[in-house]
Tab-separated table of C-alpha atoms and ligand atoms in Angstrom:
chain	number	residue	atom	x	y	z
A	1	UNK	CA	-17.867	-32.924	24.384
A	2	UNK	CA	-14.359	-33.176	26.495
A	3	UNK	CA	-12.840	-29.907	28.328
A	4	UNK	CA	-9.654	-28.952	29.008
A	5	UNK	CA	-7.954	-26.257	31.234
A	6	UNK	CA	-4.555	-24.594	31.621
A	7	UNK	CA	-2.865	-21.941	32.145
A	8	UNK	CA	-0.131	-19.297	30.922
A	9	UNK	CA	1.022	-15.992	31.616
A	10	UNK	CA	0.426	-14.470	28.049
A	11	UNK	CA	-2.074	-15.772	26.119
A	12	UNK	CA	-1.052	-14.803	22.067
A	13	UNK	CA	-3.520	-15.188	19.259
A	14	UNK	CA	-2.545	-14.813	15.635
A	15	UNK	CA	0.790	-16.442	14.732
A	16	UNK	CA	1.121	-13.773	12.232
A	17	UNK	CA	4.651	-11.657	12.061
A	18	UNK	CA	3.321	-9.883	15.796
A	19	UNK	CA	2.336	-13.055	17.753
A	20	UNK	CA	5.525	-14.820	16.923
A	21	UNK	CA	7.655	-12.197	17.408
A	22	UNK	CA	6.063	-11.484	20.800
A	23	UNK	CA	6.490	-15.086	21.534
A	24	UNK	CA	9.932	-15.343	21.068
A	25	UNK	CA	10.898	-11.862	22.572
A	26	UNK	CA	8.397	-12.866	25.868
A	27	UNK	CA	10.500	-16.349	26.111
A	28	UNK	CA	14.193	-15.053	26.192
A	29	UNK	CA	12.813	-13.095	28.928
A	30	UNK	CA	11.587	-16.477	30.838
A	31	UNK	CA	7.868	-15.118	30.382
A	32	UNK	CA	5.574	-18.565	29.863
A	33	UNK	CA	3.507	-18.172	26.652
A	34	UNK	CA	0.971	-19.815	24.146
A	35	UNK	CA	0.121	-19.186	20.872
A	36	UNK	CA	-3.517	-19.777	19.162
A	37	UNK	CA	-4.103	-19.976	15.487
A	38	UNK	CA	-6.708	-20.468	13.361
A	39	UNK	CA	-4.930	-21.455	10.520
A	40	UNK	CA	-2.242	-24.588	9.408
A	41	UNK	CA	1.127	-23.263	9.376
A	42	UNK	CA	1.118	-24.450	5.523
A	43	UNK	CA	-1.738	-21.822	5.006
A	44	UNK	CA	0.225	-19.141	6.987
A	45	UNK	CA	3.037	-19.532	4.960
A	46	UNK	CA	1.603	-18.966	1.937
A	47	UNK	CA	0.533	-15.292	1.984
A	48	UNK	CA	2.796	-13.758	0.241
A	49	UNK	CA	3.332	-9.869	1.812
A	50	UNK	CA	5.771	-7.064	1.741
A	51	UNK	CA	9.265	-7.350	2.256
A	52	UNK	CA	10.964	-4.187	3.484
A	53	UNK	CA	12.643	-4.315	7.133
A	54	UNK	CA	13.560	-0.874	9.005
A	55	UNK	CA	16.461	-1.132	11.050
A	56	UNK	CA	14.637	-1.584	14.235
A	57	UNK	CA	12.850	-4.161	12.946
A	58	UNK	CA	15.769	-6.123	11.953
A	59	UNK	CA	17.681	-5.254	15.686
A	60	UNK	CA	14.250	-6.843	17.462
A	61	UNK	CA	14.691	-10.122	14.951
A	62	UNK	CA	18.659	-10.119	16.331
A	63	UNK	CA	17.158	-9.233	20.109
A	64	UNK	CA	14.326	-12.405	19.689
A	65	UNK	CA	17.578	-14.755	18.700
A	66	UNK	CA	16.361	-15.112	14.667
A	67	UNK	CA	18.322	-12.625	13.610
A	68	UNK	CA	20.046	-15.374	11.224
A	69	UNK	CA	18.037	-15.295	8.278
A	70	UNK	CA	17.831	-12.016	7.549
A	71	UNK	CA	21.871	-11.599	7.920
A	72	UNK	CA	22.313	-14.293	5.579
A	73	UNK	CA	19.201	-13.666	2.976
A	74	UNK	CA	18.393	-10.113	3.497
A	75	UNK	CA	19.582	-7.335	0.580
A	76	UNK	CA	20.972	-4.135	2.088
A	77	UNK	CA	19.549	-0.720	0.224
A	78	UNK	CA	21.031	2.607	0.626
A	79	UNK	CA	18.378	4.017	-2.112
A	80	UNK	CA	15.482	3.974	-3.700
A	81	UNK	CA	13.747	5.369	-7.014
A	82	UNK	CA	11.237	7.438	-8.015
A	83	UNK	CA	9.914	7.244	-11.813
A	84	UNK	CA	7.480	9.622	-12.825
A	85	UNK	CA	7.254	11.758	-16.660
A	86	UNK	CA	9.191	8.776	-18.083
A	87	UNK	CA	12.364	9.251	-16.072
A	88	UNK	CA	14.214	7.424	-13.151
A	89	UNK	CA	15.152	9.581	-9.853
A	90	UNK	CA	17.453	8.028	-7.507
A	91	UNK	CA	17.042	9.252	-3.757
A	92	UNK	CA	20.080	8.381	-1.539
A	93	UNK	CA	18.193	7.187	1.228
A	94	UNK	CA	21.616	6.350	3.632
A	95	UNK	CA	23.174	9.518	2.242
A	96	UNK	CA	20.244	11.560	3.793
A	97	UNK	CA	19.572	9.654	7.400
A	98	UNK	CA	23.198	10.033	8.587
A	99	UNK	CA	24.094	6.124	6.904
A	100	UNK	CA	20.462	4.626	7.942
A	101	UNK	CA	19.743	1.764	5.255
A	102	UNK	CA	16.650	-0.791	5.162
A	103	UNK	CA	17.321	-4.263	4.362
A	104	UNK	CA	15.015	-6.209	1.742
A	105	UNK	CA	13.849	-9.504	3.065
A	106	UNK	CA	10.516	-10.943	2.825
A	107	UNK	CA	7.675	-11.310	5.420
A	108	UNK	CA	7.149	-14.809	4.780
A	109	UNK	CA	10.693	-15.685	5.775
A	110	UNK	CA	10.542	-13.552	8.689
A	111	UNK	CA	7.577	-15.924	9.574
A	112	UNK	CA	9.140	-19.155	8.731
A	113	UNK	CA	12.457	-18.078	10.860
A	114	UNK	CA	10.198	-17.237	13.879
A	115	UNK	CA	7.851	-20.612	13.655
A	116	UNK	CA	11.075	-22.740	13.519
A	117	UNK	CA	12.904	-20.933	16.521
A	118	UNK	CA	9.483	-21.172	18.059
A	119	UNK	CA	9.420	-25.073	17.700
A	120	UNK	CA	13.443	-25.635	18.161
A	121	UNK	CA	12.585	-23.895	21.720
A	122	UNK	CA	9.560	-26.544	22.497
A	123	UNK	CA	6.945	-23.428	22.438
A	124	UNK	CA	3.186	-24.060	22.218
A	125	UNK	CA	1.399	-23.159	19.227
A	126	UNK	CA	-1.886	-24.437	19.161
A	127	UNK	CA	-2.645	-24.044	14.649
A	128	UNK	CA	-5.969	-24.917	13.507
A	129	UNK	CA	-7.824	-23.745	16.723
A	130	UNK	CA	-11.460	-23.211	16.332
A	131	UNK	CA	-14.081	-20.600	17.691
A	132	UNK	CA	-11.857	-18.762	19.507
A	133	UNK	CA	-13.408	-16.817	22.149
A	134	UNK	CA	-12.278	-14.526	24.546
A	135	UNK	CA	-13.609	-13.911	28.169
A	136	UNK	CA	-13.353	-11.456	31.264
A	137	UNK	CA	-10.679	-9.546	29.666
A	138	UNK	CA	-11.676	-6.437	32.091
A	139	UNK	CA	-10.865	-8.388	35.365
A	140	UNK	CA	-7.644	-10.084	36.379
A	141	UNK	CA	-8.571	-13.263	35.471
A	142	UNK	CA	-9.271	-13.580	31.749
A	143	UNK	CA	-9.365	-16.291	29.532
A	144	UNK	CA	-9.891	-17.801	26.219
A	145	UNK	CA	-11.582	-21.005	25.204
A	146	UNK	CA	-11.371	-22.641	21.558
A	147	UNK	CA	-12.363	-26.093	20.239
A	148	UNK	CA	-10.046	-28.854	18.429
A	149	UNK	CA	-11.733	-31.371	17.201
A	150	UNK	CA	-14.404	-32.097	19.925
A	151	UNK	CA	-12.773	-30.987	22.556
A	152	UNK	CA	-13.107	-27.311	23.879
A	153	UNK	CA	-10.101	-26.159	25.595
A	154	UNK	CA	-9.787	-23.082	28.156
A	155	UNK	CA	-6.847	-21.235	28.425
A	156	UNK	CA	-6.398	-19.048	31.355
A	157	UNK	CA	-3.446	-16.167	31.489
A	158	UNK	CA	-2.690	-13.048	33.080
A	159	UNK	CA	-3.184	-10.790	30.173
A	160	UNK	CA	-4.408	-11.949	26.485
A	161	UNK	CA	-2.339	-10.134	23.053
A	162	UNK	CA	-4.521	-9.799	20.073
A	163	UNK	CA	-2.329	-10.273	17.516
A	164	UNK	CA	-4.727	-11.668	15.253
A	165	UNK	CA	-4.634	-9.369	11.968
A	166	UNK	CA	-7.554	-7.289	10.905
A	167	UNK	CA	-10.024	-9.546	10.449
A	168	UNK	CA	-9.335	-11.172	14.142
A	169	UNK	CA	-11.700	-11.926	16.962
A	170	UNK	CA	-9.418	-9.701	19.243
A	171	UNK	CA	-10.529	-6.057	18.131
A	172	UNK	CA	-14.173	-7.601	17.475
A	173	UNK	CA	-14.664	-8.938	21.478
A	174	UNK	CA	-14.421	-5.237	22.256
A	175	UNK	CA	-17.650	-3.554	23.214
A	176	UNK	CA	-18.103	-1.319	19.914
A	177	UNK	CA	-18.832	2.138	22.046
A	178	UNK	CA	-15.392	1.263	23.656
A	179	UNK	CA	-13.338	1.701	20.279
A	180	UNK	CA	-13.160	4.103	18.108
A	181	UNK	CA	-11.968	3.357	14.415
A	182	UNK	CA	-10.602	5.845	11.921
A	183	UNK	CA	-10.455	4.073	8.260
A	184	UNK	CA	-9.529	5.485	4.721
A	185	UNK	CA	-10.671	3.296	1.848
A	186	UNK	CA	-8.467	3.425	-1.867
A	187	UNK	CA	-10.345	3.448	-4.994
A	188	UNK	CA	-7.669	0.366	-6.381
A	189	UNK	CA	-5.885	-2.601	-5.400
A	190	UNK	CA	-2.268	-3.683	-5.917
A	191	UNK	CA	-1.539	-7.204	-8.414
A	192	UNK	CA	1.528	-8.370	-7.088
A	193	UNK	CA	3.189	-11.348	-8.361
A	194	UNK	CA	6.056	-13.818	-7.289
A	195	UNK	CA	8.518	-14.928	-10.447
A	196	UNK	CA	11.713	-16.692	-10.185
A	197	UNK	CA	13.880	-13.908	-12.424
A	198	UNK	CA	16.659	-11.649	-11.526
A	199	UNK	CA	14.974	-8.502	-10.191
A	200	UNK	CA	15.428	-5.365	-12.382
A	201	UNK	CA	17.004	-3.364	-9.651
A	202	UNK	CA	18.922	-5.268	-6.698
A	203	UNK	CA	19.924	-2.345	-4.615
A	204	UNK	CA	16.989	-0.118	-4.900
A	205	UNK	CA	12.943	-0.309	-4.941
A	206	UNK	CA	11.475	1.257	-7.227
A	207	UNK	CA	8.192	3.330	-7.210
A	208	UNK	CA	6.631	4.653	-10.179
A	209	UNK	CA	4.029	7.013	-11.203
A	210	UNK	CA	2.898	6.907	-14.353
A	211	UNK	CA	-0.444	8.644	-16.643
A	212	UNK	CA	-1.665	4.492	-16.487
A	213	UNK	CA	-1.065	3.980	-12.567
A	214	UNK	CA	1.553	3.203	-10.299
A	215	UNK	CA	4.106	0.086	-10.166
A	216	UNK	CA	6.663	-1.085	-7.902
A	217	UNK	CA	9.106	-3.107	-8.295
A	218	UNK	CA	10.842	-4.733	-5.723
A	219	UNK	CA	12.793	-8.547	-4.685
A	220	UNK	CA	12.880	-11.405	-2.559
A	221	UNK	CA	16.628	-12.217	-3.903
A	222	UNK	CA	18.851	-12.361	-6.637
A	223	UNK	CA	16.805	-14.958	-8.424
A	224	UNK	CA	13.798	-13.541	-7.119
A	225	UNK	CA	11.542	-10.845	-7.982
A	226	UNK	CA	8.522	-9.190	-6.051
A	227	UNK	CA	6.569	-6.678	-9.190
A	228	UNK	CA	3.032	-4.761	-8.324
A	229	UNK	CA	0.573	-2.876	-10.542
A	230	UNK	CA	-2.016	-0.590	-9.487
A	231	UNK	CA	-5.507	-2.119	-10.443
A	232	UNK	CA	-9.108	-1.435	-10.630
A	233	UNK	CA	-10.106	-2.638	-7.165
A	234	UNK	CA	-12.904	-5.734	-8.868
A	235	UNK	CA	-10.411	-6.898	-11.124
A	236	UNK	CA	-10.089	-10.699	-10.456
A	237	UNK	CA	-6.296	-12.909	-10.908
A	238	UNK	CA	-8.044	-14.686	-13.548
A	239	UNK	CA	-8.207	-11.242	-15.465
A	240	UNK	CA	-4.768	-11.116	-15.360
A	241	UNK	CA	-2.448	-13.368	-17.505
A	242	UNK	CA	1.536	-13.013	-16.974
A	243	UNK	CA	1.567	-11.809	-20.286
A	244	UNK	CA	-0.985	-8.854	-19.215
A	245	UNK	CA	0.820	-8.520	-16.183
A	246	UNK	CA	4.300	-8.059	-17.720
A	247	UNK	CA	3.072	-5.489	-20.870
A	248	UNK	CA	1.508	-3.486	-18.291
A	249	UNK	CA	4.335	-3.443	-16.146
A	250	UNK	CA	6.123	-2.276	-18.430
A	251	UNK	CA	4.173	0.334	-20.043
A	252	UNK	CA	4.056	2.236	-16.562
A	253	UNK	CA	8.040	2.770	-16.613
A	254	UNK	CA	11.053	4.431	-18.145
A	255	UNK	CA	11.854	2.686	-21.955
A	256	UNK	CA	15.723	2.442	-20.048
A	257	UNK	CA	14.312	-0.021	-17.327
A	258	UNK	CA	11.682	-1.718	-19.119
A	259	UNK	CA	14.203	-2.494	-21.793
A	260	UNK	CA	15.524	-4.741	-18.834
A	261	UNK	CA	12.887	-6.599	-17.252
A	262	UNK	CA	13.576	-10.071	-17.205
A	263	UNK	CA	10.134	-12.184	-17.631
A	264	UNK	CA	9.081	-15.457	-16.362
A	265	UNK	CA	6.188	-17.274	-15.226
A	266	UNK	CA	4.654	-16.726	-12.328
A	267	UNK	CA	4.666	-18.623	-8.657
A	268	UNK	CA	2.515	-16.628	-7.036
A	269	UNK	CA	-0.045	-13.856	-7.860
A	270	UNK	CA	-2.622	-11.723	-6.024
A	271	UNK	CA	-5.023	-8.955	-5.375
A	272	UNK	CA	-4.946	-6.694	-2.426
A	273	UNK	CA	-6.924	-3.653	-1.506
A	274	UNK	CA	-5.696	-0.510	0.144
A	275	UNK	CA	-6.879	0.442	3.218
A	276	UNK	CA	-5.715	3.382	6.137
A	277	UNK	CA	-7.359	1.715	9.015
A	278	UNK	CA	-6.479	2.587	13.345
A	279	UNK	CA	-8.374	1.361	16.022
A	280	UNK	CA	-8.076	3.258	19.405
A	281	UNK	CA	-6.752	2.807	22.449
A	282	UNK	CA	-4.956	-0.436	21.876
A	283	UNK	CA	-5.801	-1.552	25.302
A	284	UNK	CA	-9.150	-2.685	27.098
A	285	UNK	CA	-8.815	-4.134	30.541
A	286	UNK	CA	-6.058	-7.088	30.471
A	287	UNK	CA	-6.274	-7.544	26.191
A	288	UNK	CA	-3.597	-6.016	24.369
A	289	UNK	CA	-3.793	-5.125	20.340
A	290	UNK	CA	-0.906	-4.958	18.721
A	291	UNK	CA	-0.227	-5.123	14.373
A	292	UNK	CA	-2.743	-5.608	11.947
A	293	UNK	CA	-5.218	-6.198	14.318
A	294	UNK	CA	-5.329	-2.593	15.838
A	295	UNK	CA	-3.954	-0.591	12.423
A	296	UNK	CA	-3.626	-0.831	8.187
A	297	UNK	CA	-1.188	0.658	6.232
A	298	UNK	CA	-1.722	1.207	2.587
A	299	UNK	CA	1.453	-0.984	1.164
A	300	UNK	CA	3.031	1.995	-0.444
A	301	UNK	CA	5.746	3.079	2.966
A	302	UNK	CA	5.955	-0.725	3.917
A	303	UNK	CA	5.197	-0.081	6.639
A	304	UNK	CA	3.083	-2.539	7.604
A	305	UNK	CA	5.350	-5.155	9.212
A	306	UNK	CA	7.677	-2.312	10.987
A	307	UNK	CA	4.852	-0.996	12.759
A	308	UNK	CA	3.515	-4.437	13.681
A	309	UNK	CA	7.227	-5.073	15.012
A	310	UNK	CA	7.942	-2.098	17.008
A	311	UNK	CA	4.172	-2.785	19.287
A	312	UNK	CA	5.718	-5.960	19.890
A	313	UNK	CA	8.402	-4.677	20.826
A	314	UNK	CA	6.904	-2.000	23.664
A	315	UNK	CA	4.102	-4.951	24.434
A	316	UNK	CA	6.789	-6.905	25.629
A	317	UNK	CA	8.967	-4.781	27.573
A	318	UNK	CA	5.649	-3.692	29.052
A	319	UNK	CA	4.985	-7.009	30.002
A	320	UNK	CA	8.459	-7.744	31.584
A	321	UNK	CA	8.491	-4.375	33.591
A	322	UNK	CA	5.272	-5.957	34.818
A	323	UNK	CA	6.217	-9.528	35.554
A	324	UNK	CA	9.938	-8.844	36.495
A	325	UNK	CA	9.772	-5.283	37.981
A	326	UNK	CA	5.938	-5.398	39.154
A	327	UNK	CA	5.306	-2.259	37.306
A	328	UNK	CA	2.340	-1.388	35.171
A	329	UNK	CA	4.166	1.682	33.778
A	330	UNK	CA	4.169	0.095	30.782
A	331	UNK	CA	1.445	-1.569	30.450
A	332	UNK	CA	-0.403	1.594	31.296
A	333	UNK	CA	1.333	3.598	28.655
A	334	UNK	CA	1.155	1.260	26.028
A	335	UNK	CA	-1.394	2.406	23.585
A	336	UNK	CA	-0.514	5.982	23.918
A	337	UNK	CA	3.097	5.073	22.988
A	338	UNK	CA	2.209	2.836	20.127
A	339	UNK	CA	-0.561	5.252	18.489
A	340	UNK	CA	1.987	8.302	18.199
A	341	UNK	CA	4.028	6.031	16.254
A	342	UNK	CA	1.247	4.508	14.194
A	343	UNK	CA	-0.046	7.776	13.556
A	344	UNK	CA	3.304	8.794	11.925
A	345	UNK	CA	3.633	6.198	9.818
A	346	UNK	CA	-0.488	6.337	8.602
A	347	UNK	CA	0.367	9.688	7.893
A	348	UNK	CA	3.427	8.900	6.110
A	349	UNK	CA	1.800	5.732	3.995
A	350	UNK	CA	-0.968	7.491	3.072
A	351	UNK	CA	0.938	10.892	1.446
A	352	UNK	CA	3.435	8.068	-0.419
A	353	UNK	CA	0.039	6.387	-1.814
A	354	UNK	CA	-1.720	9.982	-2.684
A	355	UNK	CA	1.519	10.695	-4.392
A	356	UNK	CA	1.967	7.564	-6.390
A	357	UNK	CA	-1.386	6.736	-7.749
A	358	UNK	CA	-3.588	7.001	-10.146
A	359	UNK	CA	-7.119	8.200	-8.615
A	360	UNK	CA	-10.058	8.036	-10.907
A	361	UNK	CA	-11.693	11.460	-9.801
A	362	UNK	CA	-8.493	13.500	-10.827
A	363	UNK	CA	-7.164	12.310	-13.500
A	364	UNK	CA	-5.550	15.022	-15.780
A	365	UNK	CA	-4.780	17.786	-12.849
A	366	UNK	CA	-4.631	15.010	-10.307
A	367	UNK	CA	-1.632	13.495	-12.168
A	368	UNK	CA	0.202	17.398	-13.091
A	369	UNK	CA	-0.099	18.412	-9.645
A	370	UNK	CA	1.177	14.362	-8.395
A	371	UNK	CA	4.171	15.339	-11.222
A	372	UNK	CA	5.073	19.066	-9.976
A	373	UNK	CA	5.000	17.605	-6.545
A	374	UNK	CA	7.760	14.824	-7.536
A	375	UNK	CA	10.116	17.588	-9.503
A	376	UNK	CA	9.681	19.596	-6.750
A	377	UNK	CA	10.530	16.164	-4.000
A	378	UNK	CA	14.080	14.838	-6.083
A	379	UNK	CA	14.786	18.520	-6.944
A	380	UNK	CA	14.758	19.679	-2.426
A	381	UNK	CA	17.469	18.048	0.009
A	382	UNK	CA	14.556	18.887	2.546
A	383	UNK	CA	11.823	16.955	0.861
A	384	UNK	CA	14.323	14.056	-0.036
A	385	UNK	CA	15.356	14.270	3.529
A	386	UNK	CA	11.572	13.727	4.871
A	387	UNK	CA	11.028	11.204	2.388
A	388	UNK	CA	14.158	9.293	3.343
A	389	UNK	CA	13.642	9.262	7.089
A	390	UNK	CA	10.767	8.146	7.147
A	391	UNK	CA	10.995	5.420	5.099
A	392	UNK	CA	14.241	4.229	7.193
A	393	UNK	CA	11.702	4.544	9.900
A	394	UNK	CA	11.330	6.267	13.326
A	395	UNK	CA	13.466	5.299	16.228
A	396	UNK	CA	11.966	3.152	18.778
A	397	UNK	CA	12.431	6.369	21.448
A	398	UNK	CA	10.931	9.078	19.073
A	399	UNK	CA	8.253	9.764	20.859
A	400	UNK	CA	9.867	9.852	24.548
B	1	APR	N1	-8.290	-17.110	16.010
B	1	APR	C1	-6.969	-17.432	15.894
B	1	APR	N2	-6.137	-16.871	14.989
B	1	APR	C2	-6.656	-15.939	14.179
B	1	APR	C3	-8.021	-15.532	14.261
B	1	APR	C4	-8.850	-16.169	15.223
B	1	APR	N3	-10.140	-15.852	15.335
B	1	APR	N4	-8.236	-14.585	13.326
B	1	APR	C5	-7.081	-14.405	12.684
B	1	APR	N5	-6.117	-15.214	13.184
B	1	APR	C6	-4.720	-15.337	12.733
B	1	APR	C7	-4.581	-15.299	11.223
B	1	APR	O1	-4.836	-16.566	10.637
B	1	APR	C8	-3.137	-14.855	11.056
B	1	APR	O2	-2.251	-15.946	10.949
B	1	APR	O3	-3.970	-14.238	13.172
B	1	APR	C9	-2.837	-14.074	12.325
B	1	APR	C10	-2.631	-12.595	12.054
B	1	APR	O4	-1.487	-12.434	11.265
B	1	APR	P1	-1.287	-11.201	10.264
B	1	APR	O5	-2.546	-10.926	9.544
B	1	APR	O6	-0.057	-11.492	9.486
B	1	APR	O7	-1.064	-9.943	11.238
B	1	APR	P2	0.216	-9.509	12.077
B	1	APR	O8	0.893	-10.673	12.701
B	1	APR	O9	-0.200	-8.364	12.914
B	1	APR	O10	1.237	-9.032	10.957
B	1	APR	C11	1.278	-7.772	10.464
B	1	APR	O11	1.102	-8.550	8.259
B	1	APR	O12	-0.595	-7.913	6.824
B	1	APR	C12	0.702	-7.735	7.166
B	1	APR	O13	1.140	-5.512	6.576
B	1	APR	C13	0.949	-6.382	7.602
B	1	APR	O14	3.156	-6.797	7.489
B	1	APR	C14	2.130	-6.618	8.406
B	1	APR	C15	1.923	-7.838	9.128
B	2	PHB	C1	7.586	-5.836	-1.483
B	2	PHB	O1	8.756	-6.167	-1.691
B	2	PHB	O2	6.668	-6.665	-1.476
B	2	PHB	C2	7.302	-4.393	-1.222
B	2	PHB	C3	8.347	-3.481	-1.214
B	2	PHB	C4	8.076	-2.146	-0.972
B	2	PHB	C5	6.787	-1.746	-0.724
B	2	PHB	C6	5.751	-2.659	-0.723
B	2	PHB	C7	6.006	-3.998	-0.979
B	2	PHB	O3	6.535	-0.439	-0.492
């Protein structure tokens, strides 16, 4: 077998959402970076994911010089809806967050934008890298090796970002008495499917309750529509034809707005399970943890990309303080100033899914008490209010 050695300052793997955004955001600051994947890009382009971008998220794309795509494709909304007992609530999300909106664009373009900035710069990405491992991450000189092919390549850096989702090697190189995980399994999954139609509602998401579960639907652009149903969590695709899909779709919301779904075959359709999930601290020695690989969101807030975003965002100025200012203020702060956050929005995410759904151990009080508690939400500026800012999102400061 052949070796291989080099070196970088920030070693990134995952080149989810987090470790391309980090990427780019470590770059404009001149900070020398690789990224390793165990996937093709083709593969990592085709999981489909939410689509909802907080304001801050959508500054950082601007700050990390892709801000393009999401100017051009991305759908402002100043609302969203709430359908439970048959009837559509609007809540006037801007109206309540002193003109705060959150722009609709999808996760997969947000990937594709930061891959080609990422190549039109020249930056390493290493796809399809093999048995990644991670060494010494609790001394100053850590490393990772991986194999392509039959060579096995080392990689030496200053610090290592795990940034390689929940099912990573990152979080699972760390000594298990050193972390301590905090995880809520749902009782369902969400089927979400892809169809090239107008979506129902182009300025608003909607979220509905309903006696037969929730739905949501949602859109990736005027000719584009994003539609889930809540689903028994070992249902398979295959149980689901469009046709299936659509009826029940339909069933769970008002006759007004079911009157005027536009149907179509789908592109793309899928299963995913719900899951409250934070590991802490985020930081052990020289490895940092930042998005899906250190915390889940249930889909419900989307928040899963914003809170992936904003530890990018203080894992990078942490790193330049260090590299430019020779500070480890932020380094040294990091988890504790990313966990407030995450906690926030876990809380958040969590109430949202409680609300929304169907849960098979309370059905007929379970789903009175889920409808008194959304008369009592549209009916109280200071539930609205809640609602709204936190869906808008946190600023990047709240916690200073
Ligand atoms: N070696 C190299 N790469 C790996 C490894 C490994 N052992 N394990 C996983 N990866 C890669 C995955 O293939 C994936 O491309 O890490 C990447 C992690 O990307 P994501 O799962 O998208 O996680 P993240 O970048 O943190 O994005 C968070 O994704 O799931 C959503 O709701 C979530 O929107 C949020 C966003
Ligand atoms: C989506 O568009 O995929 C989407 C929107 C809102 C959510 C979740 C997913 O809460």
């Amino acid at each position: 077998m052949n070796t291989t050695q080099k070196r970088t300052q920030v070693a990134i793997i995952g080149a989810g959402p987090s470790g391309l955004l980090l990427g780019a955001l470590l770059h404009r600051a001149g900070i020398d970076n690789v990224i390793l994947e165990r996937q093709s890009p083709e593969y990592v382009l085709s999981r489909i994911r939410a689509g909802i971008l907080e304001q801050v998220s959508v500054d950082l794309l601007h700050e990390a010089g892709v801000g393009q795509g999401v100017t051009l494709g991305g759908t402002v909304h100043n609302s969203i809806e709430l359908v439970f007992a048959n009837k559509r609530h609007p809540i006037d999300v801007t109206g309540l967050t002193n003109g705060k909106v959150v722009t609709a664009y999808g996760q997969t373009e947000v990937t594709k934008d930061l891959m080609d900035h990422r190549s039109s710069q020249g930056l390493e990405t290493i796809y399809e890298a093999k048995d990644v491992a991670l060494h010494n991450f609790d001394s100053t000189q850590p490393s990772i090796t991986y194999t392509l092919g039959e060579t096995t390549h080392t990689l030496q850096a200053d610090f290592i970002a795990g940034c390689d989702g929940f099912h990573g090697v990152s979080r699972a190189s760390v000594p298990k008495g050193a972390v301590q995980e905090y995880e809520k399994v749902y009782p369902f999954g969400w089927l979400g499917i892809l169809a090239d139609v107008p979506p129902v509602s182009p300025h608003a998401i909607i979220y509905a309750n309903s006696e037969r579960g929730f739905a949501l639907c949602s859109m990736r652009s005027m000719t584009r529509s994003r539609y889930y149903v809540q689903c028994p969590i070992d249902d398979k695709v295959s149980d689901w034809s469009d046709d299936r899909f659509w009826t029940e779709l339909k069933s769970r919301l008002d006759p007004e707005l079911a009157s005027r779904i536009v149907t179509g075959p789908s592109i793309e359709k899928s299963i995913a399970p719900l899951r409250s999930f934070v590991a802490e601290p985020m930081r052990f020695g020289r490895l940092f943890l930042a998005g899906d690989a250190a915390h889940i969101v249930p889909p419900t807030g989307a928040k899963g990309l914003n809170l992936a975003a904003t530890d990018v965002k203080y894992l990078s100025s942490a790193f330049i303080e260090y590299f430019k200012e020779q500070s480890s203020a932020g380094i040294d702060h990091y988890s504790a100033r990313c966990l407030k956050r995450i906690w926030r929005a876990e809380r958040f995410s969590w109430w949202l899914t409680s609300l929304m759904h169907r849960f098979p151990d309370t059905a007929g009080f379970g789903q009175k008490v889920q409808e008194a508690e959304l008369d009592y939400l549209v009916h109280s500026e200071a539930l609205s209010k809640s609602l709204s800012e936190n869906y808008v999102g946190l600023p990047l400061d709240f916690a200073e």
